[in-house]
mmCIF file with all atom_site columns, C-alpha atoms in Angstrom:
data_model
loop_
_atom_site.group_PDB
_atom_site.id
_atom_site.type_symbol
_atom_site.label_atom_id
_atom_site.label_alt_id
_atom_site.label_comp_id
_atom_site.label_asym_id
_atom_site.label_entity_id
_atom_site.label_seq_id
_atom_site.pdbx_PDB_ins_code
_atom_site.Cartn_x
_atom_site.Cartn_y
_atom_site.Cartn_z
_atom_site.occupancy
_atom_site.B_iso_or_equiv
_atom_site.pdbx_formal_charge
_atom_site.auth_seq_id
_atom_site.auth_comp_id
_atom_site.auth_asym_id
_atom_site.auth_atom_id
_atom_site.pdbx_PDB_model_num
ATOM 1   C CA . LEU B 1 1   ? -7.290  -19.688 7.893   1.00 0.00 ? 22  LEU B CA 1
ATOM 2   C CA . GLU B 1 2   ? -6.831  -23.330 7.145   1.00 0.00 ? 23  GLU B CA 1
ATOM 3   C CA . ALA B 1 3   ? -4.529  -23.984 9.991   1.00 0.00 ? 24  ALA B CA 1
ATOM 4   C CA . ARG B 1 4   ? -6.988  -21.685 12.315  1.00 0.00 ? 25  ARG B CA 1
ATOM 5   C CA . THR B 1 5   ? -4.030  -19.515 13.243  1.00 0.00 ? 26  THR B CA 1
ATOM 6   C CA . ILE B 1 6   ? -6.312  -16.534 12.208  1.00 0.00 ? 27  ILE B CA 1
ATOM 7   C CA . GLU B 1 7   ? -10.103 -16.286 11.740  1.00 0.00 ? 28  GLU B CA 1
ATOM 8   C CA . GLN B 1 8   ? -10.088 -13.204 9.527   1.00 0.00 ? 29  GLN B CA 1
ATOM 9   C CA . VAL B 1 9   ? -8.169  -10.994 7.204   1.00 0.00 ? 30  VAL B CA 1
ATOM 10  C CA . VAL B 1 10  ? -8.291  -7.163  6.930   1.00 0.00 ? 31  VAL B CA 1
ATOM 11  C CA . VAL B 1 11  ? -6.462  -5.412  4.067   1.00 0.00 ? 32  VAL B CA 1
ATOM 12  C CA . VAL B 1 12  ? -5.921  -1.855  4.699   1.00 0.00 ? 33  VAL B CA 1
ATOM 13  C CA . THR B 1 13  ? -5.393  0.209   1.328   1.00 0.00 ? 34  THR B CA 1
ATOM 14  C CA . PRO B 1 14  ? -4.727  3.861   0.551   1.00 0.00 ? 35  PRO B CA 1
ATOM 15  C CA . THR B 1 15  ? -7.596  4.314   -1.835  1.00 0.00 ? 36  THR B CA 1
ATOM 16  C CA . GLU B 1 16  ? -11.317 3.032   -2.429  1.00 0.00 ? 37  GLU B CA 1
ATOM 17  C CA . HIS B 1 17  ? -10.595 1.486   -5.848  1.00 0.00 ? 38  HIS B CA 1
ATOM 18  C CA . LEU B 1 18  ? -7.757  -0.682  -4.303  1.00 0.00 ? 39  LEU B CA 1
ATOM 19  C CA . LYS B 1 19  ? -10.243 -2.272  -1.815  1.00 0.00 ? 40  LYS B CA 1
ATOM 20  C CA . VAL B 1 20  ? -12.105 -3.656  -4.825  1.00 0.00 ? 41  VAL B CA 1
ATOM 21  C CA . GLN B 1 21  ? -8.887  -4.767  -6.573  1.00 0.00 ? 42  GLN B CA 1
ATOM 22  C CA . TRP B 1 22  ? -7.830  -6.439  -3.357  1.00 0.00 ? 43  TRP B CA 1
ATOM 23  C CA . ALA B 1 23  ? -11.175 -8.200  -2.971  1.00 0.00 ? 44  ALA B CA 1
ATOM 24  C CA . GLU B 1 24  ? -11.266 -9.326  -6.600  1.00 0.00 ? 45  GLU B CA 1
ATOM 25  C CA . ALA B 1 25  ? -7.652  -10.746 -6.497  1.00 0.00 ? 46  ALA B CA 1
ATOM 26  C CA . ALA B 1 26  ? -8.309  -12.500 -3.160  1.00 0.00 ? 47  ALA B CA 1
ATOM 27  C CA . ALA B 1 27  ? -11.412 -14.088 -4.600  1.00 0.00 ? 48  ALA B CA 1
ATOM 28  C CA . ARG B 1 28  ? -9.346  -15.628 -7.386  1.00 0.00 ? 49  ARG B CA 1
ATOM 29  C CA . VAL B 1 29  ? -7.437  -17.608 -4.777  1.00 0.00 ? 50  VAL B CA 1
ATOM 30  C CA . GLY B 1 30  ? -10.451 -18.479 -2.603  1.00 0.00 ? 51  GLY B CA 1
ATOM 31  C CA . LEU B 1 31  ? -10.427 -15.661 -0.151  1.00 0.00 ? 52  LEU B CA 1
ATOM 32  C CA . ARG B 1 32  ? -13.653 -13.777 0.081   1.00 0.00 ? 53  ARG B CA 1
ATOM 33  C CA . LEU B 1 33  ? -13.005 -10.136 1.298   1.00 0.00 ? 54  LEU B CA 1
ATOM 34  C CA . ASP B 1 34  ? -15.706 -7.465  1.678   1.00 0.00 ? 55  ASP B CA 1
ATOM 35  C CA . PRO B 1 35  ? -14.667 -4.285  -0.175  1.00 0.00 ? 56  PRO B CA 1
ATOM 36  C CA . GLY B 1 36  ? -17.355 -2.439  1.823   1.00 0.00 ? 57  GLY B CA 1
ATOM 37  C CA . LEU B 1 37  ? -19.432 -1.563  -0.995  1.00 0.00 ? 58  LEU B CA 1
ATOM 38  C CA . GLY B 1 38  ? -22.741 -2.478  0.625   1.00 0.00 ? 59  GLY B CA 1
ATOM 39  C CA . GLY B 1 39  ? -23.557 0.549   2.706   1.00 0.00 ? 60  GLY B CA 1
ATOM 40  C CA . SER B 1 40  ? -23.299 1.079   6.361   1.00 0.00 ? 61  SER B CA 1
ATOM 41  C CA . ARG B 1 41  ? -24.399 -2.403  7.879   1.00 0.00 ? 62  ARG B CA 1
ATOM 42  C CA . ARG B 1 42  ? -23.044 -3.089  11.390  1.00 0.00 ? 63  ARG B CA 1
ATOM 43  C CA . GLY B 1 43  ? -20.830 -6.301  11.817  1.00 0.00 ? 64  GLY B CA 1
ATOM 44  C CA . ARG B 1 44  ? -19.331 -8.740  9.190   1.00 0.00 ? 65  ARG B CA 1
ATOM 45  C CA . SER B 1 45  ? -21.176 -10.913 7.112   1.00 0.00 ? 66  SER B CA 1
ATOM 46  C CA . ARG B 1 46  ? -20.663 -14.610 7.401   1.00 0.00 ? 67  ARG B CA 1
ATOM 47  C CA . GLN B 1 47  ? -20.185 -14.924 3.678   1.00 0.00 ? 68  GLN B CA 1
ATOM 48  C CA . TYR B 1 48  ? -16.805 -13.039 4.068   1.00 0.00 ? 69  TYR B CA 1
ATOM 49  C CA . GLN B 1 49  ? -13.606 -14.147 5.636   1.00 0.00 ? 70  GLN B CA 1
ATOM 50  C CA . GLY B 1 50  ? -12.647 -10.531 6.037   1.00 0.00 ? 71  GLY B CA 1
ATOM 51  C CA . GLN B 1 51  ? -12.625 -6.955  4.769   1.00 0.00 ? 72  GLN B CA 1
ATOM 52  C CA . ALA B 1 52  ? -10.762 -4.410  2.471   1.00 0.00 ? 73  ALA B CA 1
ATOM 53  C CA . VAL B 1 53  ? -10.843 -0.826  3.975   1.00 0.00 ? 74  VAL B CA 1
ATOM 54  C CA . THR B 1 54  ? -8.958  2.282   3.478   1.00 0.00 ? 75  THR B CA 1
ATOM 55  C CA . TYR B 1 55  ? -6.322  3.993   5.961   1.00 0.00 ? 76  TYR B CA 1
ATOM 56  C CA . ALA B 1 56  ? -9.094  6.720   6.128   1.00 0.00 ? 77  ALA B CA 1
ATOM 57  C CA . GLY B 1 57  ? -11.684 4.191   6.948   1.00 0.00 ? 78  GLY B CA 1
ATOM 58  C CA . VAL B 1 58  ? -9.797  2.848   9.910   1.00 0.00 ? 79  VAL B CA 1
ATOM 59  C CA . ALA B 1 59  ? -9.296  6.376   10.899  1.00 0.00 ? 80  ALA B CA 1
ATOM 60  C CA . ALA B 1 60  ? -12.985 6.882   10.920  1.00 0.00 ? 81  ALA B CA 1
ATOM 61  C CA . ALA B 1 61  ? -13.918 3.769   12.848  1.00 0.00 ? 82  ALA B CA 1
ATOM 62  C CA . THR B 1 62  ? -10.843 2.890   14.819  1.00 0.00 ? 83  THR B CA 1
ATOM 63  C CA . HIS B 1 63  ? -12.552 1.441   17.861  1.00 0.00 ? 84  HIS B CA 1
ATOM 64  C CA . ALA B 1 64  ? -14.682 -0.731  15.690  1.00 0.00 ? 85  ALA B CA 1
ATOM 65  C CA . TYR B 1 65  ? -11.626 -2.266  14.011  1.00 0.00 ? 86  TYR B CA 1
ATOM 66  C CA . GLU B 1 66  ? -9.852  -2.572  17.401  1.00 0.00 ? 87  GLU B CA 1
ATOM 67  C CA . ALA B 1 67  ? -12.907 -4.487  18.686  1.00 0.00 ? 88  ALA B CA 1
ATOM 68  C CA . ARG B 1 68  ? -13.122 -6.731  15.691  1.00 0.00 ? 89  ARG B CA 1
ATOM 69  C CA . THR B 1 69  ? -9.197  -7.407  15.842  1.00 0.00 ? 90  THR B CA 1
ATOM 70  C CA . VAL B 1 70  ? -9.517  -8.323  19.655  1.00 0.00 ? 91  VAL B CA 1
ATOM 71  C CA . ASN B 1 71  ? -12.669 -10.479 19.032  1.00 0.00 ? 92  ASN B CA 1
ATOM 72  C CA . ALA B 1 72  ? -11.159 -12.644 16.251  1.00 0.00 ? 93  ALA B CA 1
ATOM 73  C CA . ARG B 1 73  ? -7.751  -13.715 15.441  1.00 0.00 ? 94  ARG B CA 1
ATOM 74  C CA . THR B 1 74  ? -6.777  -11.248 12.786  1.00 0.00 ? 95  THR B CA 1
ATOM 75  C CA . LEU B 1 75  ? -4.320  -11.087 9.860   1.00 0.00 ? 96  LEU B CA 1
ATOM 76  C CA . VAL B 1 76  ? -4.018  -7.573  8.761   1.00 0.00 ? 97  VAL B CA 1
ATOM 77  C CA . VAL B 1 77  ? -2.323  -6.590  5.400   1.00 0.00 ? 98  VAL B CA 1
ATOM 78  C CA . PHE B 1 78  ? -1.174  -3.144  5.027   1.00 0.00 ? 99  PHE B CA 1
ATOM 79  C CA . ASP B 1 79  ? -0.982  -2.321  1.257   1.00 0.00 ? 100 ASP B CA 1
ATOM 80  C CA . GLU B 1 80  ? 1.566   0.471   0.847   1.00 0.00 ? 101 GLU B CA 1
ATOM 81  C CA . ILE B 1 81  ? 2.101   0.928   4.693   1.00 0.00 ? 102 ILE B CA 1
ATOM 82  C CA . HIS B 1 82  ? 3.997   4.208   3.987   1.00 0.00 ? 103 HIS B CA 1
ATOM 83  C CA . HIS B 1 83  ? 0.552   5.900   3.506   1.00 0.00 ? 104 HIS B CA 1
ATOM 84  C CA . ALA B 1 84  ? -0.220  5.350   7.100   1.00 0.00 ? 105 ALA B CA 1
ATOM 85  C CA . GLY B 1 85  ? 1.929   8.309   7.833   1.00 0.00 ? 106 GLY B CA 1
ATOM 86  C CA . ASP B 1 86  ? 0.148   10.539  5.396   1.00 0.00 ? 107 ASP B CA 1
ATOM 87  C CA . ALA B 1 87  ? -1.967  11.928  8.094   1.00 0.00 ? 108 ALA B CA 1
ATOM 88  C CA . LEU B 1 88  ? -1.191  11.705  11.771  1.00 0.00 ? 109 LEU B CA 1
ATOM 89  C CA . SER B 1 89  ? -4.638  10.179  12.417  1.00 0.00 ? 110 SER B CA 1
ATOM 90  C CA . TRP B 1 90  ? -4.055  7.347   9.933   1.00 0.00 ? 111 TRP B CA 1
ATOM 91  C CA . GLY B 1 91  ? -0.864  6.324   11.746  1.00 0.00 ? 112 GLY B CA 1
ATOM 92  C CA . GLU B 1 92  ? -2.323  6.584   15.006  1.00 0.00 ? 113 GLU B CA 1
ATOM 93  C CA . ALA B 1 93  ? -5.496  4.746   13.887  1.00 0.00 ? 114 ALA B CA 1
ATOM 94  C CA . VAL B 1 94  ? -3.745  1.675   12.549  1.00 0.00 ? 115 VAL B CA 1
ATOM 95  C CA . SER B 1 95  ? -1.535  1.459   15.294  1.00 0.00 ? 116 SER B CA 1
ATOM 96  C CA . GLN B 1 96  ? -4.481  1.486   17.768  1.00 0.00 ? 117 GLN B CA 1
ATOM 97  C CA . ALA B 1 97  ? -6.927  -0.703  15.655  1.00 0.00 ? 118 ALA B CA 1
ATOM 98  C CA . PHE B 1 98  ? -4.360  -3.443  14.740  1.00 0.00 ? 119 PHE B CA 1
ATOM 99  C CA . GLU B 1 99  ? -1.876  -3.492  17.800  1.00 0.00 ? 120 GLU B CA 1
ATOM 100 C CA . LEU B 1 100 ? -3.248  -6.642  18.808  1.00 0.00 ? 121 LEU B CA 1
ATOM 101 C CA . ALA B 1 101 ? -3.667  -8.355  15.590  1.00 0.00 ? 122 ALA B CA 1
ATOM 102 C CA . THR B 1 102 ? -2.501  -11.976 15.532  1.00 0.00 ? 123 THR B CA 1
ATOM 103 C CA . ARG B 1 103 ? -0.246  -11.409 12.291  1.00 0.00 ? 124 ARG B CA 1
ATOM 104 C CA . ARG B 1 104 ? 0.456   -8.228  10.497  1.00 0.00 ? 125 ARG B CA 1
ATOM 105 C CA . LEU B 1 105 ? 2.161   -8.124  7.141   1.00 0.00 ? 126 LEU B CA 1
ATOM 106 C CA . ALA B 1 106 ? 3.222   -4.480  5.880   1.00 0.00 ? 127 ALA B CA 1
ATOM 107 C CA . LEU B 1 107 ? 3.675   -4.289  2.149   1.00 0.00 ? 128 LEU B CA 1
ATOM 108 C CA . THR B 1 108 ? 5.550   -1.403  0.447   1.00 0.00 ? 129 THR B CA 1
ATOM 109 C CA . GLY B 1 109 ? 7.781   -0.454  -2.351  1.00 0.00 ? 130 GLY B CA 1
ATOM 110 C CA . THR B 1 110 ? 8.688   2.565   -0.414  1.00 0.00 ? 131 THR B CA 1
ATOM 111 C CA . PRO B 1 111 ? 10.029  1.749   2.949   1.00 0.00 ? 132 PRO B CA 1
ATOM 112 C CA . PHE B 1 112 ? 10.575  5.258   4.157   1.00 0.00 ? 133 PHE B CA 1
ATOM 113 C CA . ARG B 1 113 ? 8.816   8.650   4.139   1.00 0.00 ? 134 ARG B CA 1
ATOM 114 C CA . SER B 1 114 ? 10.525  11.945  2.966   1.00 0.00 ? 135 SER B CA 1
ATOM 115 C CA . ASP B 1 115 ? 8.961   13.974  5.842   1.00 0.00 ? 136 ASP B CA 1
ATOM 116 C CA . ALA B 1 116 ? 10.503  11.365  8.297   1.00 0.00 ? 137 ALA B CA 1
ATOM 117 C CA . THR B 1 117 ? 7.127   10.536  9.847   1.00 0.00 ? 138 THR B CA 1
ATOM 118 C CA . PRO B 1 118 ? 7.527   6.819   11.555  1.00 0.00 ? 139 PRO B CA 1
ATOM 119 C CA . ILE B 1 119 ? 5.633   4.268   9.750   1.00 0.00 ? 140 ILE B CA 1
ATOM 120 C CA . PRO B 1 120 ? 3.656   2.254   12.190  1.00 0.00 ? 141 PRO B CA 1
ATOM 121 C CA . PHE B 1 121 ? 4.759   -1.345  12.949  1.00 0.00 ? 142 PHE B CA 1
ATOM 122 C CA . VAL B 1 122 ? 8.098   -0.703  11.192  1.00 0.00 ? 143 VAL B CA 1
ATOM 123 C CA . ARG B 1 123 ? 11.329  -1.081  12.903  1.00 0.00 ? 144 ARG B CA 1
ATOM 124 C CA . TYR B 1 124 ? 14.086  1.336   12.447  1.00 0.00 ? 145 TYR B CA 1
ATOM 125 C CA . ILE B 1 125 ? 17.814  1.457   13.152  1.00 0.00 ? 146 ILE B CA 1
ATOM 126 C CA . GLU B 1 126 ? 19.895  4.558   13.492  1.00 0.00 ? 147 GLU B CA 1
ATOM 127 C CA . ASP B 1 127 ? 22.710  5.211   10.931  1.00 0.00 ? 148 ASP B CA 1
ATOM 128 C CA . ALA B 1 128 ? 25.868  6.767   12.109  1.00 0.00 ? 149 ALA B CA 1
ATOM 129 C CA . ASP B 1 129 ? 24.857  10.171  11.116  1.00 0.00 ? 150 ASP B CA 1
ATOM 130 C CA . GLY B 1 130 ? 21.569  9.733   13.210  1.00 0.00 ? 151 GLY B CA 1
ATOM 131 C CA . THR B 1 131 ? 19.314  8.989   10.273  1.00 0.00 ? 152 THR B CA 1
ATOM 132 C CA . LEU B 1 132 ? 16.606  6.438   11.067  1.00 0.00 ? 153 LEU B CA 1
ATOM 133 C CA . ARG B 1 133 ? 16.403  3.656   8.528   1.00 0.00 ? 154 ARG B CA 1
ATOM 134 C CA . SER B 1 134 ? 13.584  1.131   8.310   1.00 0.00 ? 155 SER B CA 1
ATOM 135 C CA . VAL B 1 135 ? 14.582  -2.464  8.505   1.00 0.00 ? 156 VAL B CA 1
ATOM 136 C CA . ALA B 1 136 ? 12.522  -5.005  6.643   1.00 0.00 ? 157 ALA B CA 1
ATOM 137 C CA . ASP B 1 137 ? 11.812  -8.384  8.108   1.00 0.00 ? 158 ASP B CA 1
ATOM 138 C CA . TYR B 1 138 ? 11.613  -9.953  4.531   1.00 0.00 ? 159 TYR B CA 1
ATOM 139 C CA . THR B 1 139 ? 12.463  -8.359  1.171   1.00 0.00 ? 160 THR B CA 1
ATOM 140 C CA . TYR B 1 140 ? 11.159  -9.448  -2.392  1.00 0.00 ? 161 TYR B CA 1
ATOM 141 C CA . GLY B 1 141 ? 12.648  -7.382  -5.113  1.00 0.00 ? 162 GLY B CA 1
ATOM 142 C CA . TYR B 1 142 ? 11.990  -6.703  -8.558  1.00 0.00 ? 163 TYR B CA 1
ATOM 143 C CA . ALA B 1 143 ? 14.492  -9.166  -9.793  1.00 0.00 ? 164 ALA B CA 1
ATOM 144 C CA . GLU B 1 144 ? 12.783  -12.070 -7.873  1.00 0.00 ? 165 GLU B CA 1
ATOM 145 C CA . ALA B 1 145 ? 9.345   -10.721 -9.010  1.00 0.00 ? 166 ALA B CA 1
ATOM 146 C CA . LEU B 1 146 ? 10.417  -10.646 -12.571 1.00 0.00 ? 167 LEU B CA 1
ATOM 147 C CA . ARG B 1 147 ? 11.773  -14.261 -12.206 1.00 0.00 ? 168 ARG B CA 1
ATOM 148 C CA . ASP B 1 148 ? 8.530   -15.452 -10.649 1.00 0.00 ? 169 ASP B CA 1
ATOM 149 C CA . HIS B 1 149 ? 6.723   -13.798 -13.549 1.00 0.00 ? 170 HIS B CA 1
ATOM 150 C CA . VAL B 1 150 ? 4.405   -11.663 -11.078 1.00 0.00 ? 171 VAL B CA 1
ATOM 151 C CA . VAL B 1 151 ? 5.547   -8.158  -12.620 1.00 0.00 ? 172 VAL B CA 1
ATOM 152 C CA . ARG B 1 152 ? 6.264   -7.217  -16.220 1.00 0.00 ? 173 ARG B CA 1
ATOM 153 C CA . PRO B 1 153 ? 9.493   -6.030  -17.423 1.00 0.00 ? 174 PRO B CA 1
ATOM 154 C CA . VAL B 1 154 ? 10.114  -2.389  -17.427 1.00 0.00 ? 175 VAL B CA 1
ATOM 155 C CA . VAL B 1 155 ? 11.516  -1.172  -20.708 1.00 0.00 ? 176 VAL B CA 1
ATOM 156 C CA . PHE B 1 156 ? 13.049  2.284   -21.045 1.00 0.00 ? 177 PHE B CA 1
ATOM 157 C CA . LEU B 1 157 ? 13.106  3.548   -24.660 1.00 0.00 ? 178 LEU B CA 1
ATOM 158 C CA . ALA B 1 158 ? 15.616  5.855   -25.836 1.00 0.00 ? 179 ALA B CA 1
ATOM 159 C CA . TYR B 1 159 ? 13.920  8.543   -28.028 1.00 0.00 ? 180 TYR B CA 1
ATOM 160 C CA . GLY B 1 160 ? 15.803  10.941  -30.386 1.00 0.00 ? 181 GLY B CA 1
ATOM 161 C CA . GLY B 1 161 ? 14.968  13.459  -33.269 1.00 0.00 ? 182 GLY B CA 1
ATOM 162 C CA . GLY B 1 162 ? 13.958  16.839  -33.516 1.00 0.00 ? 183 GLY B CA 1
ATOM 163 C CA . MET B 1 163 ? 10.775  18.687  -32.614 1.00 0.00 ? 184 MET B CA 1
ATOM 164 C CA . ARG B 1 164 ? 9.401   22.070  -33.220 1.00 0.00 ? 185 ARG B CA 1
ATOM 165 C CA . TRP B 1 165 ? 6.561   23.971  -31.368 1.00 0.00 ? 186 TRP B CA 1
ATOM 166 C CA . LYS B 1 166 ? 5.106   27.426  -31.088 1.00 0.00 ? 187 LYS B CA 1
ATOM 167 C CA . THR B 1 167 ? 4.551   29.341  -27.822 1.00 0.00 ? 188 THR B CA 1
ATOM 168 C CA . ARG B 1 168 ? 1.589   31.225  -26.891 1.00 0.00 ? 189 ARG B CA 1
ATOM 169 C CA . ALA B 1 169 ? 3.275   34.342  -28.134 1.00 0.00 ? 190 ALA B CA 1
ATOM 170 C CA . GLY B 1 170 ? 3.799   32.936  -31.480 1.00 0.00 ? 191 GLY B CA 1
ATOM 171 C CA . ASP B 1 171 ? 7.432   32.303  -31.269 1.00 0.00 ? 192 ASP B CA 1
ATOM 172 C CA . GLU B 1 172 ? 8.752   29.112  -33.046 1.00 0.00 ? 193 GLU B CA 1
ATOM 173 C CA . LEU B 1 173 ? 11.099  26.895  -30.958 1.00 0.00 ? 194 LEU B CA 1
ATOM 174 C CA . ALA B 1 174 ? 13.104  23.834  -31.912 1.00 0.00 ? 195 ALA B CA 1
ATOM 175 C CA . ALA B 1 175 ? 15.147  21.247  -29.894 1.00 0.00 ? 196 ALA B CA 1
ATOM 176 C CA . ASN B 1 176 ? 16.694  17.782  -30.472 1.00 0.00 ? 197 ASN B CA 1
ATOM 177 C CA . LEU B 1 177 ? 15.690  15.133  -27.981 1.00 0.00 ? 198 LEU B CA 1
ATOM 178 C CA . GLY B 1 178 ? 18.831  13.575  -26.512 1.00 0.00 ? 199 GLY B CA 1
ATOM 179 C CA . GLU B 1 179 ? 20.611  16.766  -26.252 1.00 0.00 ? 200 GLU B CA 1
ATOM 180 C CA . PRO B 1 180 ? 20.829  18.949  -23.184 1.00 0.00 ? 201 PRO B CA 1
ATOM 181 C CA . LEU B 1 181 ? 18.201  21.704  -23.073 1.00 0.00 ? 202 LEU B CA 1
ATOM 182 C CA . THR B 1 182 ? 18.745  25.202  -21.449 1.00 0.00 ? 203 THR B CA 1
ATOM 183 C CA . LYS B 1 183 ? 16.005  26.823  -19.419 1.00 0.00 ? 204 LYS B CA 1
ATOM 184 C CA . ASP B 1 184 ? 15.477  29.200  -22.300 1.00 0.00 ? 205 ASP B CA 1
#
């Protein structure tokens, strides 16, 4: 924004509550994003430098986002881009709406989909077995985030000991945590 490479920022999220979280986090660094809580007004208020919207919201107003992107140099940030494949219409919508964005930043901790649906704006290479694998332009892993103090350490605690419980039929069962259990 300062260099005038872009004129607005659009953040696309999977859920409504993440729009608010993005707007609040952006505000802490001086970026004013409209989380879209003010009803169905047309256009963008001058008090905001951009907007936070859901993938479903883009699908519902694809042409409006496409026009907004064409009319102003736009950075679009896709939060959890793999969700763009959740519904075929979501992927098609973000592809159409943001194809002409000045800059795109696709974020995800899951750069693949188990259903093999292609993720918009992601490059793929074919493995020897024919499987398509996503190729990141940049990776920032857990180790780097931990070093930079932007995530908390994950601690897996080992539990042990015995437990007892009654089934609905009144049978009493027992097991020791840490020991293999059978289906019975």
